[in-house]
PDB file of C-alpha atoms in Angstrom:
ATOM      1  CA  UNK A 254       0.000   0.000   0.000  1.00 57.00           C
ATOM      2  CA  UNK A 255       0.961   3.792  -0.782  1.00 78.00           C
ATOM      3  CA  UNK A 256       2.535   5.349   2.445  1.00 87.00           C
ATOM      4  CA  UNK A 257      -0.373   8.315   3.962  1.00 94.00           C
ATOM      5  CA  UNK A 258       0.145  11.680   3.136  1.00 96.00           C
ATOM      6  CA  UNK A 259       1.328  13.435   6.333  1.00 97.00           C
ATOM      7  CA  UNK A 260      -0.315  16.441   7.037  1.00 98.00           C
ATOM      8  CA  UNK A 261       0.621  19.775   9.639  1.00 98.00           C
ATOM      9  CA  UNK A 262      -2.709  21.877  10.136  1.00 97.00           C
ATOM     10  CA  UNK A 263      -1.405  25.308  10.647  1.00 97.00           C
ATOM     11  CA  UNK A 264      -4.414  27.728  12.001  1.00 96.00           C
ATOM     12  CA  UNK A 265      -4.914  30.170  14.984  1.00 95.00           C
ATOM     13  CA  UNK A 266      -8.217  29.137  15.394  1.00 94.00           C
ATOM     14  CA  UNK A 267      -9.011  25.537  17.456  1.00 95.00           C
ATOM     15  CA  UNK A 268     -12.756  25.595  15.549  1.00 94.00           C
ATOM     16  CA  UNK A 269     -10.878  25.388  12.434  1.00 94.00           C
ATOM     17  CA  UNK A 270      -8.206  22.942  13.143  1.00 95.00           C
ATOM     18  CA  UNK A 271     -10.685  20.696  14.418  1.00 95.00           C
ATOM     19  CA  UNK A 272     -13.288  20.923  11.599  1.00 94.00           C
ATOM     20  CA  UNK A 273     -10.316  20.157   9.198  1.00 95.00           C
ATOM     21  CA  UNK A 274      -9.266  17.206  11.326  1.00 95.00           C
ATOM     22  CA  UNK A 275     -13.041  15.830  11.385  1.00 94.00           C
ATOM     23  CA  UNK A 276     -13.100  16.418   7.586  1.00 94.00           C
ATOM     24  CA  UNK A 277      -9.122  15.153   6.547  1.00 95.00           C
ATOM     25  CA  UNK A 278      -9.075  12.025   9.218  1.00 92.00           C
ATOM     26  CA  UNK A 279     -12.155  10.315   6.903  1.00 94.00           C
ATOM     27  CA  UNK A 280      -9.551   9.904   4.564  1.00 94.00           C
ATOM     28  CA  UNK A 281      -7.780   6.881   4.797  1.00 94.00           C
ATOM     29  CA  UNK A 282      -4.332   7.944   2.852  1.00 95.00           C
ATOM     30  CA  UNK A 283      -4.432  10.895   5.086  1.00 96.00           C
ATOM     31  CA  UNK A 284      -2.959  11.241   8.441  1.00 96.00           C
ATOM     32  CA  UNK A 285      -2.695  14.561  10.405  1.00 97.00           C
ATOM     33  CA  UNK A 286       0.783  14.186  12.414  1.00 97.00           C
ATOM     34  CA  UNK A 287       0.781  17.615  14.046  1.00 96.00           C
ATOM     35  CA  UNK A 288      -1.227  21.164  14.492  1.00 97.00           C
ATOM     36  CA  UNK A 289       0.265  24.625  15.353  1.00 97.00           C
ATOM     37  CA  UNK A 290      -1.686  27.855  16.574  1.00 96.00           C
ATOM     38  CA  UNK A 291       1.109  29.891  15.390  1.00 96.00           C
ATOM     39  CA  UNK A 292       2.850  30.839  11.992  1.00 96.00           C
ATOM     40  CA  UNK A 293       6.155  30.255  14.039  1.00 97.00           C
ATOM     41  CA  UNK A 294       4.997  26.913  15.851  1.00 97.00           C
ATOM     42  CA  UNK A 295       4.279  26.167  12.215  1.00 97.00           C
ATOM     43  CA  UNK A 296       7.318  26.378  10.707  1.00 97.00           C
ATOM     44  CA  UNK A 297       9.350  24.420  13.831  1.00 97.00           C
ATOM     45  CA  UNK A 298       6.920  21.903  13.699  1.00 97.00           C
ATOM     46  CA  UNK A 299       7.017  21.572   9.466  1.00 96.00           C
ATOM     47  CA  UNK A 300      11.312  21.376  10.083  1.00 95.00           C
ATOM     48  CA  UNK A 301      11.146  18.676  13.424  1.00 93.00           C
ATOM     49  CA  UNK A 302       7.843  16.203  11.811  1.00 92.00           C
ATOM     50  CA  UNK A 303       7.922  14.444   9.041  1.00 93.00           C
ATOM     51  CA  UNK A 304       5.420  16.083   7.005  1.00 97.00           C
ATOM     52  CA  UNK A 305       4.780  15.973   3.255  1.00 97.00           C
ATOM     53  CA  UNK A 306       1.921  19.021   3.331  1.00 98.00           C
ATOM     54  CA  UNK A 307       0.720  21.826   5.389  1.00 98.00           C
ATOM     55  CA  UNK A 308      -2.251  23.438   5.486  1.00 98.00           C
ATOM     56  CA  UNK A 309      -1.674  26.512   6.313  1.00 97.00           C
ATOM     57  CA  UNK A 310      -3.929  29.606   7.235  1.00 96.00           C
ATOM     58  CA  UNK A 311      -2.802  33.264   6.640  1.00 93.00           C
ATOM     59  CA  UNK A 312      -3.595  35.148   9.186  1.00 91.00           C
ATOM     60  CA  UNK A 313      -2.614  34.688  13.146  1.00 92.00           C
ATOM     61  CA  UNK A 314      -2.897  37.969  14.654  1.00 82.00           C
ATOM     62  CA  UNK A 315       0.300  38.937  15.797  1.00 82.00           C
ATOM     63  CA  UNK A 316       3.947  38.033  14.913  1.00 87.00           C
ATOM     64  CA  UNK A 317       4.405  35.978  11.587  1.00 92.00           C
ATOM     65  CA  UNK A 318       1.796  35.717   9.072  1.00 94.00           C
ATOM     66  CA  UNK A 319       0.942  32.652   6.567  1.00 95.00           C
ATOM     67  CA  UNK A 320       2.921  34.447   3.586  1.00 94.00           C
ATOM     68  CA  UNK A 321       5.803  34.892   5.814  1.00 95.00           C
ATOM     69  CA  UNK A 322       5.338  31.151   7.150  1.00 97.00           C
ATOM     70  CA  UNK A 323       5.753  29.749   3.928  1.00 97.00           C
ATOM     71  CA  UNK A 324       8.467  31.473   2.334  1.00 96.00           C
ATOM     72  CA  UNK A 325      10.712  30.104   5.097  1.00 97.00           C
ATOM     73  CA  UNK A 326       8.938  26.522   5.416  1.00 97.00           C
ATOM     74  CA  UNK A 327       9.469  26.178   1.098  1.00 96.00           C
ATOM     75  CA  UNK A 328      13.145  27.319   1.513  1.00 95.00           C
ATOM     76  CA  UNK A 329      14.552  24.295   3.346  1.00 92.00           C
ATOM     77  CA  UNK A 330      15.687  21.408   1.198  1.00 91.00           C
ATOM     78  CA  UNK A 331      13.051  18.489   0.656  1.00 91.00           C
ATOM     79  CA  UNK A 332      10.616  20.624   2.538  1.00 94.00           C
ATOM     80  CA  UNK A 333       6.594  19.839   2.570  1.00 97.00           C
ATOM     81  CA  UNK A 334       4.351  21.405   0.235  1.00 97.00           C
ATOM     82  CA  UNK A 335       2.784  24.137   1.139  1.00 97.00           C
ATOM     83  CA  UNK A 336      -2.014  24.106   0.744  1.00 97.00           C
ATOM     84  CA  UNK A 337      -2.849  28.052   1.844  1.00 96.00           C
ATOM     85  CA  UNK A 338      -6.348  27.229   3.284  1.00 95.00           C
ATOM     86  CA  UNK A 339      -8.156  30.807   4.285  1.00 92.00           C
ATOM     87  CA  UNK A 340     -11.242  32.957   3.728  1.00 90.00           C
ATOM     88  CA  UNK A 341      -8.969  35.490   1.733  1.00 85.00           C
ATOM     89  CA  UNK A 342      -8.748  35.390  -2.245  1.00 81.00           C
ATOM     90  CA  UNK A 343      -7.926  38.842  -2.916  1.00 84.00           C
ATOM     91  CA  UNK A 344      -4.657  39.177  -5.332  1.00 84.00           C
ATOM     92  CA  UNK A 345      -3.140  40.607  -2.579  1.00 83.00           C
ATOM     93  CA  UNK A 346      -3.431  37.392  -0.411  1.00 88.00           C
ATOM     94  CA  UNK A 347      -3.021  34.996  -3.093  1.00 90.00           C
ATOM     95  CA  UNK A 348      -0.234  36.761  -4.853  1.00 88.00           C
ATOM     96  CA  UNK A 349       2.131  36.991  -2.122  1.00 89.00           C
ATOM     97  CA  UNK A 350       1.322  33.353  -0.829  1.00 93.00           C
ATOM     98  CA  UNK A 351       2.313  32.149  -4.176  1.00 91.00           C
ATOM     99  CA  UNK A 352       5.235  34.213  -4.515  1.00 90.00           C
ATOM    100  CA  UNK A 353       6.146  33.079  -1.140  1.00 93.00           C
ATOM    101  CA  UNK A 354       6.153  29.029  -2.446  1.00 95.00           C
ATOM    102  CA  UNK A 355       2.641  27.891  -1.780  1.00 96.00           C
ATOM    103  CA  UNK A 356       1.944  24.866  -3.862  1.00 95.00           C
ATOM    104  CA  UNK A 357      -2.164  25.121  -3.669  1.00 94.00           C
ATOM    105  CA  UNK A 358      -4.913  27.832  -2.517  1.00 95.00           C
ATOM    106  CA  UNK A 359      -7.948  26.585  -1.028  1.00 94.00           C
ATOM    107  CA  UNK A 360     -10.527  28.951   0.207  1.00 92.00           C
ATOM    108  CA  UNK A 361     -12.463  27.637   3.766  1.00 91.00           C
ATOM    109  CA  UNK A 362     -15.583  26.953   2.314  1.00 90.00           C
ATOM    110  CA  UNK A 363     -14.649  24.906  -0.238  1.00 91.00           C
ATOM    111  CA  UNK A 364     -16.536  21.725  -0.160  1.00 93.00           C
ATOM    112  CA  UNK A 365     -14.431  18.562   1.699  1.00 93.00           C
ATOM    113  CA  UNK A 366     -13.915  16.303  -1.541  1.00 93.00           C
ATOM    114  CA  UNK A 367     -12.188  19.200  -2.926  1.00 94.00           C
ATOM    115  CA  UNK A 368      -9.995  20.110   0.015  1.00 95.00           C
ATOM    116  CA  UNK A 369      -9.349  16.279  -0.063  1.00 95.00           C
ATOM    117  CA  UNK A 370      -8.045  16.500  -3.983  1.00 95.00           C
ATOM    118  CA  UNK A 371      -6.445  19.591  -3.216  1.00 95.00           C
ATOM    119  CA  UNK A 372      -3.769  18.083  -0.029  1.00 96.00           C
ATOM    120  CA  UNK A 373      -3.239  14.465  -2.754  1.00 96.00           C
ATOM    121  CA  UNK A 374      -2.718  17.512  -5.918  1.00 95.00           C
ATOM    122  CA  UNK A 375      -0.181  18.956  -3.479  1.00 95.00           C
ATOM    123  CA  UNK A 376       1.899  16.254  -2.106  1.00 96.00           C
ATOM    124  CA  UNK A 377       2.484  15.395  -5.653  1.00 94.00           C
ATOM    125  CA  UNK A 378       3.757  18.439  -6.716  1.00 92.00           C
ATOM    126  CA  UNK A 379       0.883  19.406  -8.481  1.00 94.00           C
ATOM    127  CA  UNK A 380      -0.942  23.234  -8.436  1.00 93.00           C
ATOM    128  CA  UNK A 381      -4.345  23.230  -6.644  1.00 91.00           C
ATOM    129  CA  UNK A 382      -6.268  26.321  -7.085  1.00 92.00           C
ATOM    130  CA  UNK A 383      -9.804  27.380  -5.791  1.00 90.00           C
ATOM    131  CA  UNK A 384     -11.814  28.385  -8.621  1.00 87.00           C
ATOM    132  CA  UNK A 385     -12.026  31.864  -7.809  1.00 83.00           C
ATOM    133  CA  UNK A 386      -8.346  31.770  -7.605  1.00 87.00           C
ATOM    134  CA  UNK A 387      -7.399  30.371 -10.665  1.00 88.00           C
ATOM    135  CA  UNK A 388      -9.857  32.751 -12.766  1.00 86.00           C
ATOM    136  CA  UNK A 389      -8.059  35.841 -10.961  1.00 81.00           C
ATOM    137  CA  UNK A 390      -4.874  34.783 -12.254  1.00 84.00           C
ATOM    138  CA  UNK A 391      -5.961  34.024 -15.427  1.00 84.00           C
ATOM    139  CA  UNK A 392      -7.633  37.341 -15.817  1.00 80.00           C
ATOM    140  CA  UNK A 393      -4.193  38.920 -14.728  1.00 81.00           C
ATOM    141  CA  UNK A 394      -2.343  36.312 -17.484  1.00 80.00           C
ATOM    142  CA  UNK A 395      -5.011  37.765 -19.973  1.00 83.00           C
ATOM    143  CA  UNK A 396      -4.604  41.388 -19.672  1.00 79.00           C
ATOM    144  CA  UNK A 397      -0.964  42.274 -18.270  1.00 75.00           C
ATOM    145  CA  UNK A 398      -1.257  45.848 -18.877  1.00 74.00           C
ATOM    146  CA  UNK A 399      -4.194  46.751 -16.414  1.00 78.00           C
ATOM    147  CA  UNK A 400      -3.216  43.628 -13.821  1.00 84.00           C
ATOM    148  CA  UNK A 401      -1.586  45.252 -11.177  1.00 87.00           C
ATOM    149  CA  UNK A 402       1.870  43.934  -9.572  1.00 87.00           C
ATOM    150  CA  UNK A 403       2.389  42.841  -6.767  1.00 85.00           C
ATOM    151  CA  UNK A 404       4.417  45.687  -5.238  1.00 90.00           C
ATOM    152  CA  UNK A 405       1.440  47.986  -6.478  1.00 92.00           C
ATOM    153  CA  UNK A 406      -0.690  45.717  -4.403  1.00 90.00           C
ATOM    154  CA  UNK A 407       1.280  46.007  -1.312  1.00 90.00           C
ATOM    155  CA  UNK A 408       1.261  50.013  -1.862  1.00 94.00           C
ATOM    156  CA  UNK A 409      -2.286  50.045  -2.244  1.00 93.00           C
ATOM    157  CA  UNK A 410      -3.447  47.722   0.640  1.00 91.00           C
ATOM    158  CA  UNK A 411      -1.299  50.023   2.982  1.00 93.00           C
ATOM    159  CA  UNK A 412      -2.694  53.266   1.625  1.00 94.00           C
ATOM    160  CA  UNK A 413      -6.572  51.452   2.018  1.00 92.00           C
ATOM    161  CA  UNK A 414      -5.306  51.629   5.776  1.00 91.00           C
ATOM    162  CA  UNK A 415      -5.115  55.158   5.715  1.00 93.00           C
ATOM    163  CA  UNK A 416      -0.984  55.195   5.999  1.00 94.00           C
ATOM    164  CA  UNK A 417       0.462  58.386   4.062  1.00 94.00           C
ATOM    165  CA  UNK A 418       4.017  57.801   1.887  1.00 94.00           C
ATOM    166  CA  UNK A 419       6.214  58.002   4.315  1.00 94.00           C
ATOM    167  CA  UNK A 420       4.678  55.525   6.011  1.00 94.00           C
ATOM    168  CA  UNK A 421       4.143  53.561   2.871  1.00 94.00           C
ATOM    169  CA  UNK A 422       7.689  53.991   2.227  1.00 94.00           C
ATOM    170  CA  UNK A 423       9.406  52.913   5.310  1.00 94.00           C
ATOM    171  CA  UNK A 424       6.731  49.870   5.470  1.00 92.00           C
ATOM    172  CA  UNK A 425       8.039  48.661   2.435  1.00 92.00           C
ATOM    173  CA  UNK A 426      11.615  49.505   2.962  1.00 93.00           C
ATOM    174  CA  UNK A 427      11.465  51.566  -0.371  1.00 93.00           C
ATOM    175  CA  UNK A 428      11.803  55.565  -1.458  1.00 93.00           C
ATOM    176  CA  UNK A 429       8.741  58.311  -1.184  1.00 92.00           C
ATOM    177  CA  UNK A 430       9.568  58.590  -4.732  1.00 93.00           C
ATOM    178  CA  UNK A 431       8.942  55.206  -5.693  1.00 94.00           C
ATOM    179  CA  UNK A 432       5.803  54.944  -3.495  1.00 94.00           C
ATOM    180  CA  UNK A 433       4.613  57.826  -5.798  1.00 93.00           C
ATOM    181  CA  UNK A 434       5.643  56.293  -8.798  1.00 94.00           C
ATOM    182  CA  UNK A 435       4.090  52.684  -7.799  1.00 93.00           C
ATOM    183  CA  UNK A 436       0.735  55.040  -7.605  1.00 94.00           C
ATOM    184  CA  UNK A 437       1.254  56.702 -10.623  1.00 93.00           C
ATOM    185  CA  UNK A 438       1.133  53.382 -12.236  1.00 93.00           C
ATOM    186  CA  UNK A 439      -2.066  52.047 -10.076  1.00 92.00           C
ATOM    187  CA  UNK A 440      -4.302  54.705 -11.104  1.00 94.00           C
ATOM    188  CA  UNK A 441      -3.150  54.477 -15.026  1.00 91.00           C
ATOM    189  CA  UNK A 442      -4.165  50.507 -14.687  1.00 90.00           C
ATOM    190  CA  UNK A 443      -7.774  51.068 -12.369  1.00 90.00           C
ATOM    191  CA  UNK A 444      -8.286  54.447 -14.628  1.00 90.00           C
ATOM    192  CA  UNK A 445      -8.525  56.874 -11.227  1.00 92.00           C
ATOM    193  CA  UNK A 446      -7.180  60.191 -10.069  1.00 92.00           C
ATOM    194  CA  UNK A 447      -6.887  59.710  -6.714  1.00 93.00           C
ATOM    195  CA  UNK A 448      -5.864  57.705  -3.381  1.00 93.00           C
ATOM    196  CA  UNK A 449      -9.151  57.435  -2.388  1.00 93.00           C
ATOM    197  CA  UNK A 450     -10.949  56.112  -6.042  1.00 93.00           C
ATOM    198  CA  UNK A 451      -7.818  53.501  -6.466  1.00 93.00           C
ATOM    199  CA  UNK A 452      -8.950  52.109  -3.300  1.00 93.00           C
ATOM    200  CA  UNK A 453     -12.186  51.540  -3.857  1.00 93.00           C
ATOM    201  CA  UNK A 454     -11.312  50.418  -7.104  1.00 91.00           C
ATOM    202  CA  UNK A 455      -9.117  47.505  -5.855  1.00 89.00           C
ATOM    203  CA  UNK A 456     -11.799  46.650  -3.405  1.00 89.00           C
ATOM    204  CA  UNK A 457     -14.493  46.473  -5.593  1.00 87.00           C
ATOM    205  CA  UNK A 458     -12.214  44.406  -8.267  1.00 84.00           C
ATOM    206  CA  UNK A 459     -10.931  41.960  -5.462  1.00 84.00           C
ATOM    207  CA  UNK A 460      -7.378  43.401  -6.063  1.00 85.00           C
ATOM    208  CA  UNK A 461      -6.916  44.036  -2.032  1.00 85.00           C
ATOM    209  CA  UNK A 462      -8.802  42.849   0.925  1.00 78.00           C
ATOM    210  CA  UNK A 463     -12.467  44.156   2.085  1.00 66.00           C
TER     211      UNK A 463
END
């Protein structure tokens, strides 16, 4: 018989880790070997277990988020994959958890078959996408020149909380003058004039977080 697929459930909330235990343990090729309330605890526990995938959540309140999580989980030799399961599919979320090595993005509500296929598509190296997902990033493959980076994201999300360029700018670790010239470029692509139109632009497109 095939050896289980060892799993890490990586979410702040008990609720959660327990409804994806109730779901996952019906499974009988998968076996969860270890759960972590914290981003941190996450990535000790994906280095010390034997693990082949983690579900992992992106947000845990303070300290390191999901994004952050997986970036240094993915860049350890023979390291597990890496299934983003959240409530988030904005491009900001989804971009930067991809960039940061996530093998699959699964929203929460997605029905249990699915999350299933999803953790067997990822411990064999394969993409799994939620639908909503995987049409974003098509629509940003289709049309390059509107689809907005994701530095421009990053900018924008922080400016949706009301943070000024400076504050943009030391955030990011990067100029006032390329702050302005990230915005420059965000309201050519969302066709605005202004902080406050870009924003709700981005929201209403799914580009950044509600």
């Amino acid at each position: 018989m095939t050896a289980p697929i060892r799993l890490l459930l990586a979410d702040d909330h008990p609720v959660v880790r327990a409804g994806l235990r109730a779901v996952l343990e019906t499974e009988p090729d998968l076996v969860i070997v270890a759960e972590a309330a914290t981003a941190e605890e996450a990535v000790r526990l994906a280095a010390e277990q034997p693990v082949d995938v983690v579900l992992m959540d992106l947000q845990f309140g303070a300290g390191m988020n999901g994004s952050q999580a997986t970036a240094e989980i993915t860049a350890r030799p023979g390291a597990p994959r890496v299934l983003v399961v959240t409530t988030y599919d904005s491009d900001a979320d989804t971009l930067s958890a991809i960039e940061a090595g996530a093998t699959g993005y699964l929203l929460k509500d997605a029905p249990p078959a699915e999350l299933a296929a999803a953790v067997r598509d990822a411990a064999a190296g394969r993409t799994a996408l939620a639908p909503a997902v995987a049409d974003r990033l098509l629509h940003r493959m289709r049309t390059p020149a509107t689809a907005l980076s994701l530095r421009e994201v990053q900018v924008l999300e922080l400016v949706a909380r009301g943070l000024a360029n400076l504050d943009v700018a030391r955030e990011l670790h990067i100029s006032q003058a390329t702050v302005k010239s990230h915005l420059v470029h965000i309201y050519a692509k969302l066709g605005v004039d202004s902080r406050t139109a870009a924003v709700a632009a981005a929201t209403g497109r799914g580009l950044i977080r509600r």
